[in-house]
């Protein structure tokens, strides 16, 4: 016997549904919940869909479900996917293994406890949207080394230390998060290709750190000094005047001072004006220096 409860979403489809409908029971239960009982089956022509459909079943991201979502029979052809998920209720597993060529994934307005819930099978993913997903960290992004664009606006992220692992990263949107220490931006200096960054709406826009009493603080200039490779910050292109000055040209090496000439060449030994020899002199050179010293007039003979 199957029971159809009105105003509820039946997620498991039946191959057959009743053909004959029996009379509604006259019990007190019927006054609270309307129940229709069936003893034979036929196809249900009007399934009831409610807002609870946003919560998915365990097999939501099975190959059959992914084919229904993408409209493609061959999942190897899928390059972009947009959906809403709840990883608190259901683990997504390594759904990326079914989509080997996926490059764009949009999960905005989902309920995701951790990016690790997306699995480790998205090596070709280049663009990821996780806007308003309730994220508190970015752990797990390192399993997606091909990422070039990440959109993480309006979450609760404060720690940026996992991001240096993304060497291909070019665009990062962190608007409306909880980055409260300017030193966190230093982690992004290890992303050599980062060009576009959005940080507006974070605490560092007001103070460099939660305990700082600094009054003369320029958030924009502080970020640019740490990330001089940026092209756009908070949707504003960097002006030439904002960029830090290049290293000043090195001063030319100091000229070596000439050795002073002796006042009386006859009373000075030439050897005294020679610089000290480094290392071990050859025997021939040592013999020549000794002969030169012996042939020089002594101070007594000069007098």
mmCIF file of C-alpha atoms in Angstrom:
data_model
loop_
_atom_site.group_PDB
_atom_site.id
_atom_site.type_symbol
_atom_site.label_atom_id
_atom_site.label_comp_id
_atom_site.label_asym_id
_atom_site.label_seq_id
_atom_site.Cartn_x
_atom_site.Cartn_y
_atom_site.Cartn_z
ATOM 1 C CA UNK A 1 0.000 0.000 0.000
ATOM 2 C CA UNK A 2 1.347 3.452 -0.936
ATOM 3 C CA UNK A 3 0.328 6.639 0.902
ATOM 4 C CA UNK A 4 0.344 10.023 -0.838
ATOM 5 C CA UNK A 5 0.519 12.932 1.633
ATOM 6 C CA UNK A 6 -0.622 16.225 0.153
ATOM 7 C CA UNK A 7 1.711 19.269 0.285
ATOM 8 C CA UNK A 8 4.832 17.100 0.475
ATOM 9 C CA UNK A 9 7.522 16.320 -2.078
ATOM 10 C CA UNK A 10 7.938 12.670 -3.013
ATOM 11 C CA UNK A 11 11.535 12.267 -4.091
ATOM 12 C CA UNK A 12 11.530 8.518 -4.865
ATOM 13 C CA UNK A 13 9.614 8.056 -8.129
ATOM 14 C CA UNK A 14 7.428 4.968 -8.482
ATOM 15 C CA UNK A 15 7.113 3.045 -11.689
ATOM 16 C CA UNK A 16 3.421 2.480 -11.051
ATOM 17 C CA UNK A 17 0.697 4.223 -8.994
ATOM 18 C CA UNK A 18 -2.877 3.187 -8.076
ATOM 19 C CA UNK A 19 -5.650 2.968 -10.640
ATOM 20 C CA UNK A 20 -8.585 2.871 -8.245
ATOM 21 C CA UNK A 21 -9.013 5.331 -5.411
ATOM 22 C CA UNK A 22 -10.778 4.131 -2.286
ATOM 23 C CA UNK A 23 -12.947 6.375 -0.209
ATOM 24 C CA UNK A 24 -11.234 8.726 2.221
ATOM 25 C CA UNK A 25 -11.195 7.309 5.795
ATOM 26 C CA UNK A 26 -13.527 8.913 8.279
ATOM 27 C CA UNK A 27 -11.112 8.778 11.206
ATOM 28 C CA UNK A 28 -10.057 11.830 13.193
ATOM 29 C CA UNK A 29 -6.650 11.664 11.469
ATOM 30 C CA UNK A 30 -8.259 12.851 8.264
ATOM 31 C CA UNK A 31 -9.180 16.151 9.900
ATOM 32 C CA UNK A 32 -5.484 17.034 10.361
ATOM 33 C CA UNK A 33 -3.810 15.392 7.343
ATOM 34 C CA UNK A 34 -5.645 14.380 4.219
ATOM 35 C CA UNK A 35 -4.637 10.860 3.249
ATOM 36 C CA UNK A 36 -5.536 8.947 0.102
ATOM 37 C CA UNK A 37 -4.934 5.212 0.068
ATOM 38 C CA UNK A 38 -4.249 3.127 -3.030
ATOM 39 C CA UNK A 39 -4.134 -0.603 -3.527
ATOM 40 C CA UNK A 40 -3.154 -0.627 -7.203
ATOM 41 C CA UNK A 41 -0.619 1.456 -9.105
ATOM 42 C CA UNK A 42 -0.573 3.820 -12.060
ATOM 43 C CA UNK A 43 1.656 6.717 -13.168
ATOM 44 C CA UNK A 44 1.140 9.835 -11.077
ATOM 45 C CA UNK A 45 0.301 12.624 -13.560
ATOM 46 C CA UNK A 46 0.638 15.529 -11.116
ATOM 47 C CA UNK A 47 3.469 15.090 -8.581
ATOM 48 C CA UNK A 48 3.460 17.790 -5.890
ATOM 49 C CA UNK A 49 6.663 19.852 -5.701
ATOM 50 C CA UNK A 50 7.371 22.068 -2.710
ATOM 51 C CA UNK A 51 10.219 24.379 -1.685
ATOM 52 C CA UNK A 52 11.810 21.442 0.092
ATOM 53 C CA UNK A 53 13.115 20.355 -3.287
ATOM 54 C CA UNK A 54 16.227 22.408 -2.584
ATOM 55 C CA UNK A 55 17.333 19.635 -0.224
ATOM 56 C CA UNK A 56 18.705 16.848 -2.284
ATOM 57 C CA UNK A 57 18.738 13.103 -1.861
ATOM 58 C CA UNK A 58 21.797 10.961 -1.358
ATOM 59 C CA UNK A 59 21.891 10.074 -5.051
ATOM 60 C CA UNK A 60 21.398 13.655 -6.280
ATOM 61 C CA UNK A 61 24.823 13.814 -7.862
ATOM 62 C CA UNK A 62 24.791 10.339 -9.305
ATOM 63 C CA UNK A 63 25.538 10.086 -13.027
ATOM 64 C CA UNK A 64 21.816 9.865 -13.818
ATOM 65 C CA UNK A 65 21.065 12.998 -11.820
ATOM 66 C CA UNK A 66 23.958 14.854 -13.432
ATOM 67 C CA UNK A 67 22.649 13.892 -16.875
ATOM 68 C CA UNK A 68 19.260 15.286 -15.929
ATOM 69 C CA UNK A 69 20.819 18.518 -14.655
ATOM 70 C CA UNK A 70 23.067 19.111 -17.646
ATOM 71 C CA UNK A 71 20.796 17.707 -20.344
ATOM 72 C CA UNK A 72 23.710 15.748 -21.781
ATOM 73 C CA UNK A 73 23.984 12.004 -22.041
ATOM 74 C CA UNK A 74 27.760 12.087 -22.297
ATOM 75 C CA UNK A 75 29.089 13.697 -19.117
ATOM 76 C CA UNK A 76 32.510 14.065 -20.727
ATOM 77 C CA UNK A 77 31.029 16.972 -22.712
ATOM 78 C CA UNK A 78 30.007 18.936 -19.612
ATOM 79 C CA UNK A 79 32.190 22.013 -19.130
ATOM 80 C CA UNK A 80 29.974 24.158 -16.863
ATOM 81 C CA UNK A 81 27.501 23.332 -14.108
ATOM 82 C CA UNK A 82 25.284 25.469 -11.877
ATOM 83 C CA UNK A 83 23.298 24.106 -8.919
ATOM 84 C CA UNK A 84 22.464 24.572 -5.260
ATOM 85 C CA UNK A 85 23.471 21.935 -2.738
ATOM 86 C CA UNK A 86 23.364 21.253 0.990
ATOM 87 C CA UNK A 87 26.489 19.416 2.077
ATOM 88 C CA UNK A 88 25.386 19.430 5.716
ATOM 89 C CA UNK A 89 22.591 17.021 4.865
ATOM 90 C CA UNK A 90 24.319 15.098 2.093
ATOM 91 C CA UNK A 91 27.946 14.523 1.159
ATOM 92 C CA UNK A 92 28.715 15.259 -2.477
ATOM 93 C CA UNK A 93 31.587 12.813 -2.608
ATOM 94 C CA UNK A 94 33.911 13.044 -5.603
ATOM 95 C CA UNK A 95 31.216 14.012 -8.084
ATOM 96 C CA UNK A 96 33.940 15.598 -10.198
ATOM 97 C CA UNK A 97 35.038 12.127 -11.247
ATOM 98 C CA UNK A 98 31.856 11.970 -13.365
ATOM 99 C CA UNK A 99 32.699 15.333 -14.990
ATOM 100 C CA UNK A 100 36.341 15.063 -16.096
ATOM 101 C CA UNK A 101 36.201 18.201 -18.304
ATOM 102 C CA UNK A 102 34.338 20.522 -15.951
ATOM 103 C CA UNK A 103 35.892 24.020 -15.995
ATOM 104 C CA UNK A 104 33.131 26.273 -14.537
ATOM 105 C CA UNK A 105 31.203 25.436 -11.351
ATOM 106 C CA UNK A 106 28.636 27.746 -9.753
ATOM 107 C CA UNK A 107 27.332 26.777 -6.299
ATOM 108 C CA UNK A 108 26.262 30.208 -5.045
ATOM 109 C CA UNK A 109 23.556 30.373 -2.348
ATOM 110 C CA UNK A 110 24.274 26.791 -1.332
ATOM 111 C CA UNK A 111 24.840 25.474 2.173
ATOM 112 C CA UNK A 112 28.441 24.236 2.234
ATOM 113 C CA UNK A 113 30.232 23.572 5.503
ATOM 114 C CA UNK A 114 33.672 23.280 3.889
ATOM 115 C CA UNK A 115 35.186 23.459 0.406
ATOM 116 C CA UNK A 116 36.553 19.998 1.133
ATOM 117 C CA UNK A 117 32.980 18.762 0.658
ATOM 118 C CA UNK A 118 33.432 19.294 -3.078
ATOM 119 C CA UNK A 119 35.927 16.448 -3.179
ATOM 120 C CA UNK A 120 39.309 16.203 -4.845
ATOM 121 C CA UNK A 121 38.285 15.335 -8.414
ATOM 122 C CA UNK A 122 38.154 18.798 -9.990
ATOM 123 C CA UNK A 123 41.707 19.241 -11.311
ATOM 124 C CA UNK A 124 40.606 21.129 -14.459
ATOM 125 C CA UNK A 125 38.249 23.566 -12.768
ATOM 126 C CA UNK A 126 39.153 27.158 -13.713
ATOM 127 C CA UNK A 127 36.234 29.255 -12.385
ATOM 128 C CA UNK A 128 34.446 28.665 -9.065
ATOM 129 C CA UNK A 129 31.501 30.585 -7.555
ATOM 130 C CA UNK A 130 30.790 30.048 -3.852
ATOM 131 C CA UNK A 131 28.933 33.266 -3.021
ATOM 132 C CA UNK A 132 26.811 33.249 0.161
ATOM 133 C CA UNK A 133 27.558 29.635 1.085
ATOM 134 C CA UNK A 134 28.318 30.098 4.806
ATOM 135 C CA UNK A 135 32.022 29.286 4.403
ATOM 136 C CA UNK A 136 34.381 30.061 7.290
ATOM 137 C CA UNK A 137 37.647 29.024 5.605
ATOM 138 C CA UNK A 138 39.128 28.185 2.219
ATOM 139 C CA UNK A 139 40.702 24.851 3.129
ATOM 140 C CA UNK A 140 40.427 22.440 0.233
ATOM 141 C CA UNK A 141 41.071 24.869 -2.609
ATOM 142 C CA UNK A 142 44.560 23.457 -3.082
ATOM 143 C CA UNK A 143 42.976 20.347 -4.634
ATOM 144 C CA UNK A 144 41.923 22.560 -7.589
ATOM 145 C CA UNK A 145 45.302 23.743 -8.915
ATOM 146 C CA UNK A 146 43.930 25.088 -12.226
ATOM 147 C CA UNK A 147 41.688 27.723 -10.638
ATOM 148 C CA UNK A 148 42.037 31.152 -12.240
ATOM 149 C CA UNK A 149 38.934 32.871 -10.860
ATOM 150 C CA UNK A 150 37.359 32.409 -7.410
ATOM 151 C CA UNK A 151 34.255 34.255 -6.202
ATOM 152 C CA UNK A 152 33.806 33.945 -2.418
ATOM 153 C CA UNK A 153 31.812 37.079 -1.607
ATOM 154 C CA UNK A 154 29.629 37.299 1.505
ATOM 155 C CA UNK A 155 31.003 34.419 3.533
ATOM 156 C CA UNK A 156 32.825 34.412 6.893
ATOM 157 C CA UNK A 157 36.395 33.892 5.683
ATOM 158 C CA UNK A 158 39.287 35.425 7.645
ATOM 159 C CA UNK A 159 42.283 33.130 6.984
ATOM 160 C CA UNK A 160 43.912 33.382 3.545
ATOM 161 C CA UNK A 161 46.914 31.147 4.218
ATOM 162 C CA UNK A 162 45.783 28.275 1.904
ATOM 163 C CA UNK A 163 45.611 30.532 -1.170
ATOM 164 C CA UNK A 164 49.351 30.685 -2.042
ATOM 165 C CA UNK A 165 49.010 27.131 -3.360
ATOM 166 C CA UNK A 166 47.039 28.525 -6.331
ATOM 167 C CA UNK A 167 49.777 29.777 -8.623
ATOM 168 C CA UNK A 168 47.393 30.220 -11.592
ATOM 169 C CA UNK A 169 44.974 32.459 -9.664
ATOM 170 C CA UNK A 170 44.179 35.719 -11.488
ATOM 171 C CA UNK A 171 40.881 36.935 -9.963
ATOM 172 C CA UNK A 172 39.808 36.735 -6.305
ATOM 173 C CA UNK A 173 36.574 38.174 -4.922
ATOM 174 C CA UNK A 174 36.450 38.315 -1.099
ATOM 175 C CA UNK A 175 33.913 41.101 -0.707
ATOM 176 C CA UNK A 176 31.961 41.111 2.540
ATOM 177 C CA UNK A 177 34.059 38.585 4.462
ATOM 178 C CA UNK A 178 35.905 38.796 7.814
ATOM 179 C CA UNK A 179 39.524 39.487 6.830
ATOM 180 C CA UNK A 180 40.594 41.680 9.763
ATOM 181 C CA UNK A 181 44.413 41.688 9.585
ATOM 182 C CA UNK A 182 46.360 43.386 6.813
ATOM 183 C CA UNK A 183 49.103 40.777 7.206
ATOM 184 C CA UNK A 184 46.723 38.213 5.714
ATOM 185 C CA UNK A 185 47.177 39.988 2.384
ATOM 186 C CA UNK A 186 50.834 38.970 2.411
ATOM 187 C CA UNK A 187 49.756 35.400 1.636
ATOM 188 C CA UNK A 188 48.399 36.662 -1.689
ATOM 189 C CA UNK A 189 51.810 38.030 -2.630
ATOM 190 C CA UNK A 190 52.743 34.400 -3.333
ATOM 191 C CA UNK A 191 50.141 34.281 -6.132
ATOM 192 C CA UNK A 192 52.278 35.705 -8.949
ATOM 193 C CA UNK A 193 49.431 36.011 -11.490
ATOM 194 C CA UNK A 194 46.876 37.711 -9.247
ATOM 195 C CA UNK A 195 45.588 40.814 -11.057
ATOM 196 C CA UNK A 196 42.066 41.521 -9.798
ATOM 197 C CA UNK A 197 41.203 41.576 -6.085
ATOM 198 C CA UNK A 198 38.046 42.638 -4.241
ATOM 199 C CA UNK A 199 38.212 43.196 -0.479
ATOM 200 C CA UNK A 200 35.634 45.897 0.164
ATOM 201 C CA UNK A 201 33.370 45.181 3.099
ATOM 202 C CA UNK A 202 36.111 43.491 5.162
ATOM 203 C CA UNK A 203 37.316 44.847 8.535
ATOM 204 C CA UNK A 204 40.763 45.662 7.104
ATOM 205 C CA UNK A 205 39.131 48.426 5.085
ATOM 206 C CA UNK A 206 38.814 50.336 8.375
ATOM 207 C CA UNK A 207 41.716 49.140 10.530
ATOM 208 C CA UNK A 208 44.897 47.182 9.784
ATOM 209 C CA UNK A 209 44.181 44.820 12.691
ATOM 210 C CA UNK A 210 41.576 44.432 15.449
ATOM 211 C CA UNK A 211 43.926 45.807 18.128
ATOM 212 C CA UNK A 212 45.412 48.614 16.049
ATOM 213 C CA UNK A 213 45.200 52.207 17.267
ATOM 214 C CA UNK A 214 46.743 53.569 14.095
ATOM 215 C CA UNK A 215 45.014 56.725 12.910
ATOM 216 C CA UNK A 216 46.849 57.446 9.663
ATOM 217 C CA UNK A 217 45.907 54.266 7.795
ATOM 218 C CA UNK A 218 45.308 53.970 4.079
ATOM 219 C CA UNK A 219 43.773 50.579 3.346
ATOM 220 C CA UNK A 220 44.101 50.862 -0.409
ATOM 221 C CA UNK A 221 47.706 52.017 -0.337
ATOM 222 C CA UNK A 222 48.610 49.290 2.162
ATOM 223 C CA UNK A 223 47.197 46.572 -0.086
ATOM 224 C CA UNK A 224 48.882 47.979 -3.187
ATOM 225 C CA UNK A 225 52.241 48.137 -1.438
ATOM 226 C CA UNK A 226 51.935 44.424 -0.606
ATOM 227 C CA UNK A 227 50.563 43.422 -4.022
ATOM 228 C CA UNK A 228 52.168 45.704 -6.611
ATOM 229 C CA UNK A 229 51.257 43.259 -9.390
ATOM 230 C CA UNK A 230 47.527 44.085 -9.058
ATOM 231 C CA UNK A 231 45.721 45.730 -11.943
ATOM 232 C CA UNK A 232 42.317 46.259 -10.269
ATOM 233 C CA UNK A 233 41.442 46.628 -6.579
ATOM 234 C CA UNK A 234 37.797 46.835 -5.486
ATOM 235 C CA UNK A 235 36.646 47.386 -9.073
ATOM 236 C CA UNK A 236 38.982 50.372 -9.466
ATOM 237 C CA UNK A 237 41.990 50.139 -11.799
ATOM 238 C CA UNK A 238 45.279 51.060 -10.183
ATOM 239 C CA UNK A 239 46.611 54.464 -11.162
ATOM 240 C CA UNK A 240 50.255 54.949 -11.979
ATOM 241 C CA UNK A 241 50.566 57.333 -9.029
ATOM 242 C CA UNK A 242 49.273 54.624 -6.678
ATOM 243 C CA UNK A 243 51.852 52.062 -7.580
ATOM 244 C CA UNK A 244 54.959 51.859 -5.411
ATOM 245 C CA UNK A 245 58.009 53.447 -6.937
ATOM 246 C CA UNK A 246 60.450 51.133 -8.554
ATOM 247 C CA UNK A 247 63.747 50.581 -6.828
ATOM 248 C CA UNK A 248 65.910 53.629 -7.324
ATOM 249 C CA UNK A 249 68.906 53.030 -9.631
ATOM 250 C CA UNK A 250 71.909 51.756 -7.839
ATOM 251 C CA UNK A 251 74.599 54.302 -7.166
ATOM 252 C CA UNK A 252 77.752 53.808 -9.267
ATOM 253 C CA UNK A 253 80.509 51.989 -7.425
ATOM 254 C CA UNK A 254 82.847 54.256 -5.546
ATOM 255 C CA UNK A 255 85.999 55.057 -7.460
ATOM 256 C CA UNK A 256 89.146 53.537 -6.059
ATOM 257 C CA UNK A 257 91.440 56.198 -4.622
ATOM 258 C CA UNK A 258 94.882 56.320 -6.339
ATOM 259 C CA UNK A 259 97.832 55.440 -4.218
ATOM 260 C CA UNK A 260 99.706 58.494 -2.957
ATOM 261 C CA UNK A 261 103.118 59.115 -4.472
ATOM 262 C CA UNK A 262 106.048 59.041 -2.064
ATOM 263 C CA UNK A 263 107.661 62.419 -1.311
ATOM 264 C CA UNK A 264 111.177 61.107 -1.909
ATOM 265 C CA UNK A 265 111.424 58.096 -4.153
ATOM 266 C CA UNK A 266 115.002 57.505 -3.083
ATOM 267 C CA UNK A 267 114.075 57.105 0.586
ATOM 268 C CA UNK A 268 110.881 55.078 0.104
ATOM 269 C CA UNK A 269 110.696 51.441 -0.651
ATOM 270 C CA UNK A 270 108.510 50.649 -3.628
ATOM 271 C CA UNK A 271 107.256 47.564 -1.843
ATOM 272 C CA UNK A 272 105.520 49.717 0.756
ATOM 273 C CA UNK A 273 103.097 51.092 -1.840
ATOM 274 C CA UNK A 274 102.022 47.668 -3.098
ATOM 275 C CA UNK A 275 98.725 46.252 -1.901
ATOM 276 C CA UNK A 276 98.919 43.171 0.256
ATOM 277 C CA UNK A 277 99.017 40.014 -1.810
ATOM 278 C CA UNK A 278 96.122 37.628 -1.295
ATOM 279 C CA UNK A 279 96.809 33.979 -1.262
ATOM 280 C CA UNK A 280 100.159 32.334 -1.683
ATOM 281 C CA UNK A 281 102.617 34.079 -4.040
ATOM 282 C CA UNK A 282 104.448 32.057 -6.637
ATOM 283 C CA UNK A 283 108.178 31.322 -5.933
ATOM 284 C CA UNK A 284 109.297 33.499 -8.873
ATOM 285 C CA UNK A 285 107.288 36.479 -7.677
ATOM 286 C CA UNK A 286 108.543 36.068 -4.109
ATOM 287 C CA UNK A 287 112.179 35.936 -5.347
ATOM 288 C CA UNK A 288 111.732 39.123 -7.424
ATOM 289 C CA UNK A 289 110.244 40.977 -4.460
ATOM 290 C CA UNK A 290 113.144 39.864 -2.241
ATOM 291 C CA UNK A 291 115.741 41.059 -4.763
ATOM 292 C CA UNK A 292 113.938 44.406 -5.085
ATOM 293 C CA UNK A 293 113.983 44.900 -1.319
ATOM 294 C CA UNK A 294 117.728 44.093 -1.118
ATOM 295 C CA UNK A 295 118.611 46.531 -3.878
ATOM 296 C CA UNK A 296 116.646 49.451 -2.326
ATOM 297 C CA UNK A 297 118.891 51.939 -0.362
ATOM 298 C CA UNK A 298 118.536 51.737 3.369
ATOM 299 C CA UNK A 299 117.683 54.747 5.511
ATOM 300 C CA UNK A 300 121.242 54.825 7.051
ATOM 301 C CA UNK A 301 122.937 54.975 3.689
ATOM 302 C CA UNK A 302 120.653 57.787 2.619
ATOM 303 C CA UNK A 303 121.771 59.876 5.535
#
